[in-house]
Coordinates of C-alpha atoms in Angstrom, one line a residue:
M1 CA -24.0 -14.4 8.9
F2 CA -20.5 -12.9 8.5
Y3 CA -18.3 -12.7 5.5
V4 CA -14.6 -12.2 4.9
P5 CA -12.6 -12.1 1.5
N6 CA -11.9 -15.4 -0.2
V7 CA -8.4 -16.8 -0.5
L8 CA -7.0 -17.9 -3.9
K9 CA -7.5 -21.5 -4.8
Y10 CA -4.5 -23.9 -4.3
F11 CA -3.9 -24.5 -8.0
T12 CA -3.7 -20.8 -8.7
V13 CA -1.0 -20.5 -6.0
L14 CA 1.0 -23.4 -7.5
K15 CA 0.8 -21.8 -11.0
I16 CA 2.5 -18.6 -10.0
A17 CA 4.4 -19.5 -6.9
A18 CA 7.7 -18.8 -8.6
N19 CA 6.8 -15.1 -8.9
R20 CA 8.5 -13.4 -6.0
E21 CA 6.3 -10.3 -6.3
F22 CA 3.2 -12.4 -6.3
I23 CA 4.4 -14.3 -3.2
E24 CA 4.9 -11.0 -1.3
Q25 CA 1.5 -9.7 -2.3
R26 CA 0.0 -13.0 -1.3
R27 CA 1.6 -12.8 2.1
K28 CA 0.2 -9.4 2.6
S29 CA -3.3 -10.5 1.5
L30 CA -3.2 -13.5 3.9
R31 CA -2.1 -11.2 6.7
R32 CA -5.0 -8.8 6.0
F33 CA -7.4 -11.8 5.7
C34 CA -6.4 -13.0 9.2
N35 CA -6.5 -9.5 10.5
L36 CA -10.1 -9.0 9.3
V37 CA -11.2 -12.3 10.9
A38 CA -9.4 -11.6 14.2
R39 CA -10.8 -8.1 14.4
H40 CA -14.4 -9.2 13.7
P41 CA -16.6 -8.7 16.8
K42 CA -18.2 -12.1 16.4
M43 CA -15.7 -14.2 14.6
Y44 CA -12.6 -13.5 16.6
D45 CA -13.7 -15.8 19.4
D46 CA -15.2 -18.5 17.2
K47 CA -14.1 -22.0 17.8
L48 CA -13.5 -22.8 14.1
V49 CA -11.3 -19.6 13.8
K50 CA -9.3 -20.6 16.8
F51 CA -8.9 -24.1 15.4
F52 CA -7.8 -22.7 12.0
L53 CA -5.2 -20.4 13.6
T54 CA -3.7 -23.0 16.0
F55 CA -3.9 -26.2 13.9
S56 CA -0.4 -27.5 13.1
G57 CA -1.2 -30.9 11.4
S58 CA -1.7 -31.8 7.8
D59 CA -5.0 -31.9 5.7
M60 CA -6.6 -29.1 7.6
T61 CA -9.6 -28.9 5.3
N62 CA -10.8 -32.5 6.0
K63 CA -9.9 -32.1 9.7
I64 CA -12.1 -29.0 10.0
K65 CA -15.0 -30.8 8.3
E66 CA -14.6 -33.8 10.7
V67 CA -14.4 -31.7 13.9
F68 CA -17.1 -29.2 13.0
R69 CA -19.6 -31.3 11.1
G70 CA -23.1 -30.8 12.3
I71 CA -22.4 -27.5 14.1
P72 CA -25.6 -25.4 14.0
D73 CA -25.5 -22.0 12.2
E74 CA -25.4 -18.7 14.1
F75 CA -29.2 -18.3 14.1
M76 CA -29.5 -21.5 16.1
T77 CA -26.8 -20.4 18.6
S78 CA -27.5 -16.7 19.0
N79 CA -29.4 -15.4 22.0
L80 CA -30.8 -12.6 19.8
A81 CA -32.5 -15.0 17.4
S82 CA -35.7 -15.2 19.3
K83 CA -36.2 -11.4 19.4
A84 CA -34.8 -10.6 16.0
K85 CA -38.0 -9.0 14.8
E86 CA -37.7 -6.4 17.6
L87 CA -34.2 -5.5 16.5
V88 CA -35.1 -4.7 12.9
P89 CA -36.4 -1.1 12.3
M90 CA -39.4 -0.7 10.0
D91 CA -37.4 1.2 7.3
T92 CA -34.7 -1.4 7.1
Q93 CA -35.2 -2.2 3.5
Q94 CA -34.8 1.5 2.5
Q95 CA -31.8 1.8 4.7
I96 CA -30.2 -1.3 3.0
Q97 CA -30.6 0.4 -0.4
N98 CA -29.1 3.6 0.9
S99 CA -26.2 1.7 2.5
K100 CA -25.5 -0.2 -0.7
E101 CA -25.1 3.1 -2.6
H102 CA -22.9 4.5 0.1
M103 CA -20.7 1.4 0.2
R104 CA -20.4 1.4 -3.5
M105 CA -19.2 5.0 -3.4
L106 CA -16.7 4.2 -0.6
Y107 CA -15.4 1.2 -2.4
N108 CA -14.8 3.1 -5.7
G109 CA -13.1 6.0 -3.9
V110 CA -10.9 3.8 -1.7
T111 CA -9.9 1.7 -4.7
K112 CA -8.8 4.9 -6.6
M113 CA -6.9 6.1 -3.5
K114 CA -5.1 2.8 -3.2
D115 CA -4.1 2.9 -6.8
I116 CA -2.8 6.5 -6.4
S117 CA -0.9 5.5 -3.3
E118 CA 0.7 2.5 -5.1
K119 CA 1.9 4.9 -7.8
L120 CA 3.4 7.1 -5.1
V121 CA 5.3 4.1 -3.9
M122 CA 6.5 3.3 -7.4
R123 CA 7.6 6.9 -8.0
A124 CA 9.5 7.1 -4.7
T125 CA 11.1 3.7 -5.5
G126 CA 12.1 4.9 -9.0
Y127 CA 13.4 8.2 -7.6
A128 CA 15.5 6.2 -5.0
C129 CA 17.0 4.0 -7.8
D130 CA 17.7 7.0 -10.0
M131 CA 19.5 8.9 -7.2
L132 CA 21.5 5.9 -6.2
Q133 CA 22.6 5.2 -9.8
F134 CA 23.4 8.9 -10.3
G135 CA 25.6 8.8 -7.3
Q136 CA 27.3 5.7 -8.5
E137 CA 28.2 7.4 -11.8
L138 CA 29.7 10.3 -9.8
S139 CA 31.6 7.9 -7.7
S140 CA 33.0 6.3 -10.9
F141 CA 34.1 9.7 -12.1
S142 CA 35.9 10.4 -8.8
N143 CA 37.7 7.0 -9.0
D144 CA 38.7 7.4 -12.6
A145 CA 42.4 6.5 -13.0
T146 CA 42.7 7.6 -16.6
S147 CA 45.8 9.7 -17.3
V148 CA 44.7 13.2 -18.1
S149 CA 47.6 15.5 -19.0
A150 CA 48.0 19.1 -19.9
W151 CA 47.8 18.1 -23.5
A152 CA 44.1 17.4 -23.0
T153 CA 43.3 20.0 -20.3
G154 CA 45.3 22.9 -21.5
R155 CA 45.3 25.4 -18.6
S156 CA 41.9 24.1 -17.2
E157 CA 41.9 22.5 -13.8
T158 CA 38.1 21.8 -13.9
W159 CA 38.4 18.0 -14.1
H160 CA 40.8 17.9 -11.2
H161 CA 38.4 19.9 -9.0
L162 CA 35.3 18.0 -10.3
K163 CA 36.8 14.7 -9.3
K164 CA 37.4 15.8 -5.8
G165 CA 33.8 17.1 -5.5
F166 CA 32.3 14.0 -7.1
K167 CA 33.3 11.8 -4.2
H168 CA 31.4 14.0 -1.7
L169 CA 28.4 14.3 -4.0
S170 CA 28.1 10.6 -4.5
V171 CA 27.6 10.2 -0.8
E172 CA 24.8 12.9 -0.8
Y173 CA 23.1 11.3 -3.8
A174 CA 23.2 8.0 -2.0
A175 CA 21.5 9.7 1.0
L176 CA 18.8 11.0 -1.4
G177 CA 18.2 7.4 -2.5
D178 CA 17.9 6.2 1.1
K179 CA 15.4 8.9 2.0
A180 CA 13.3 8.2 -1.0
A181 CA 13.4 4.4 -0.3
Q182 CA 12.3 5.1 3.2
E183 CA 9.4 7.1 1.9
A184 CA 8.4 4.3 -0.4
G185 CA 8.6 1.7 2.4
D186 CA 6.6 3.9 4.8
T187 CA 4.0 4.7 2.2
D188 CA 3.6 1.0 1.3
S189 CA 3.2 -0.2 4.9
E190 CA 1.3 2.7 6.5
V191 CA -0.9 4.0 3.6
V192 CA -1.3 1.3 0.9
E193 CA -1.7 -1.6 3.3
K194 CA -4.3 0.2 5.4
L195 CA -6.3 1.2 2.2
C196 CA -6.0 -2.5 1.0
L197 CA -7.4 -3.7 4.4
F198 CA -10.4 -1.3 4.2
Q199 CA -10.9 -2.2 0.5
D200 CA -11.0 -5.9 1.4
L201 CA -13.6 -5.2 4.1
L202 CA -15.7 -3.2 1.7
L203 CA -15.4 -5.9 -1.0
A204 CA -16.5 -8.5 1.5
Y205 CA -19.5 -6.4 2.4
K206 CA -20.3 -5.7 -1.3
A207 CA -19.8 -9.1 -2.7
G208 CA -20.7 -11.3 0.2
T209 CA -22.8 -9.8 3.0
V210 CA -25.4 -7.9 1.0
E211 CA -25.8 -10.2 -2.0
Q212 CA -25.8 -13.4 0.0
L213 CA -28.1 -12.2 2.7
E214 CA -30.6 -10.8 0.2
Q215 CA -30.6 -14.0 -1.7
K216 CA -31.1 -16.0 1.5
I217 CA -34.0 -13.8 2.5
L218 CA -35.6 -14.3 -0.9
E219 CA -35.3 -18.0 -0.6
Q220 CA -36.7 -18.1 2.9
E221 CA -39.7 -15.9 2.0
S222 CA -41.0 -18.8 -0.1
Q223 CA -40.8 -21.2 2.9
I224 CA -43.2 -21.7 5.8
A225 CA -44.0 -18.9 8.3
N226 CA -41.7 -20.1 11.0
M227 CA -38.8 -18.8 9.0
E228 CA -39.9 -15.2 9.7
N229 CA -37.5 -14.8 12.6
R230 CA -34.6 -16.2 10.6
N231 CA -35.3 -13.5 7.9
Y232 CA -35.4 -10.8 10.6
F233 CA -32.2 -12.1 12.1
S234 CA -30.5 -12.0 8.6
L235 CA -31.6 -8.3 8.3
H236 CA -30.2 -7.6 11.8
C237 CA -26.9 -9.2 10.8
L238 CA -26.8 -7.1 7.7
Q239 CA -27.3 -4.0 9.8
M240 CA -24.4 -5.0 12.1
E241 CA -22.1 -5.6 9.2
T242 CA -23.0 -2.2 7.8
Q243 CA -22.1 -0.7 11.2
L244 CA -18.9 -2.6 11.2
I245 CA -17.9 -0.8 8.0
H246 CA -18.6 2.6 9.6
A247 CA -16.7 1.5 12.7
N248 CA -13.6 0.9 10.5
L249 CA -13.8 4.2 8.8
E250 CA -11.2 5.3 11.4
I251 CA -8.7 3.6 9.0
L252 CA -9.1 6.6 6.7
Y253 CA -8.0 9.0 9.5
D254 CA -4.9 6.9 10.0
V255 CA -4.2 6.8 6.2
L256 CA -4.5 10.6 5.8
G257 CA -2.4 11.2 9.0
E258 CA 0.3 8.8 8.0
M259 CA 0.5 10.1 4.5
A260 CA 0.9 13.7 5.7
V261 CA 3.6 12.7 8.2
I262 CA 5.5 10.5 5.6
Q263 CA 5.4 13.1 2.9
A264 CA 6.3 16.0 5.1
K265 CA 9.3 14.0 6.6
S266 CA 10.5 12.7 3.3
H267 CA 10.3 16.1 1.5
S268 CA 11.9 17.9 4.4
E269 CA 14.8 15.4 4.6
I270 CA 15.3 15.3 0.8
G271 CA 15.2 19.1 0.8
K272 CA 17.8 19.2 3.5
V273 CA 20.1 16.9 1.5
W274 CA 19.7 19.1 -1.7
S275 CA 20.6 22.1 0.4
E276 CA 23.7 20.4 1.5
I277 CA 24.5 19.4 -2.1
K278 CA 24.3 23.1 -3.2
P279 CA 27.5 24.4 -1.5
I280 CA 29.4 21.2 -2.7
V281 CA 28.4 22.0 -6.2
D282 CA 29.3 25.6 -5.8
N283 CA 32.9 24.6 -4.7
L284 CA 33.4 22.1 -7.5
H285 CA 35.4 24.5 -9.7
G286 CA 37.8 25.3 -6.8
R287 CA 38.1 29.0 -7.6
D288 CA 39.2 31.6 -5.1
S289 CA 36.8 34.5 -4.5
S290 CA 39.5 36.9 -5.7
R291 CA 39.5 35.3 -9.2
P292 CA 37.2 36.4 -11.9
N293 CA 34.0 34.3 -12.4
S294 CA 34.6 33.8 -16.2
P295 CA 38.1 32.4 -16.9
T296 CA 39.8 33.1 -20.2
R297 CA 39.0 30.3 -22.7
T298 CA 41.9 28.6 -24.4
S299 CA 42.2 27.5 -28.0
P300 CA 43.5 24.1 -28.9
I301 CA 47.0 25.6 -29.6
G302 CA 47.1 27.4 -26.3
S303 CA 46.6 31.0 -27.3
P304 CA 43.9 33.0 -25.6
M305 CA 40.6 33.4 -27.4
T306 CA 39.3 36.9 -27.1
S307 CA 35.7 38.0 -27.1
S308 CA 36.2 39.8 -30.4
G309 CA 36.4 36.4 -32.1
G310 CA 40.2 35.9 -32.2
G311 CA 41.8 32.4 -32.4
L312 CA 42.1 30.1 -35.3
P313 CA 41.6 31.6 -38.7
M314 CA 38.4 30.7 -40.4

């Protein structure tokens, strides 16, 4: 017996089909579903799976029932069924309990890791939007055509120099947005999706393989003695499904490796852009190195204001 995650019912899809975000998440879920089926060591070559993946007509459900009606279950077709008892170790029941605890721990941990990774994507996306908008405001400043005369500026040329710098800065802030958006996309595809795939596999094991097989074994124990081999075969299948989880633990290596690469690349590139922004900001005021760092402030009527508090009378 083998189990893969269930797909949503048709009426549920119709109810929220207009939600673009849901449709995208649904597309990813279906891709993971097909991926899990195609990667399964027994199911990938199954005739029903091949029919499902290659069928191009209408009313697939009824067609599948028509074509595969009466097909015997795996126990009847497996060459291991006759020697199933020999394949099941004596301590299998204890090992099943241990594995259930281990799988529960893995599922809870992977779920939390997935949730955190999704937050990383949201933060990177938000950062990208913020930097892009910040750059757009700077660009608006640089393109400002409002007439600003000496009446408003006095002797200050700060706005003139700022406007020239803002155009260059807007490009750099757009680059920051691009880097952050790339980080968000990479994290979503290389980290979140792989964690979702492993979570789906763990959920299938937790909700399907263990519970259904245990229930089936209990039902068969009350039947006649010739069901003994079927019980042992079910236990053997459960062991193989448990080993399948461990075989897919390599996904966690990929996740951690991809996360390290993405974060290192993103922070390095963003840090480089900030380093390039610094000299632009330093040159915004347009001062010569020979000029003092603190210019004389000017009062509204144009007379210098001294540090002793001169200027307009109080």
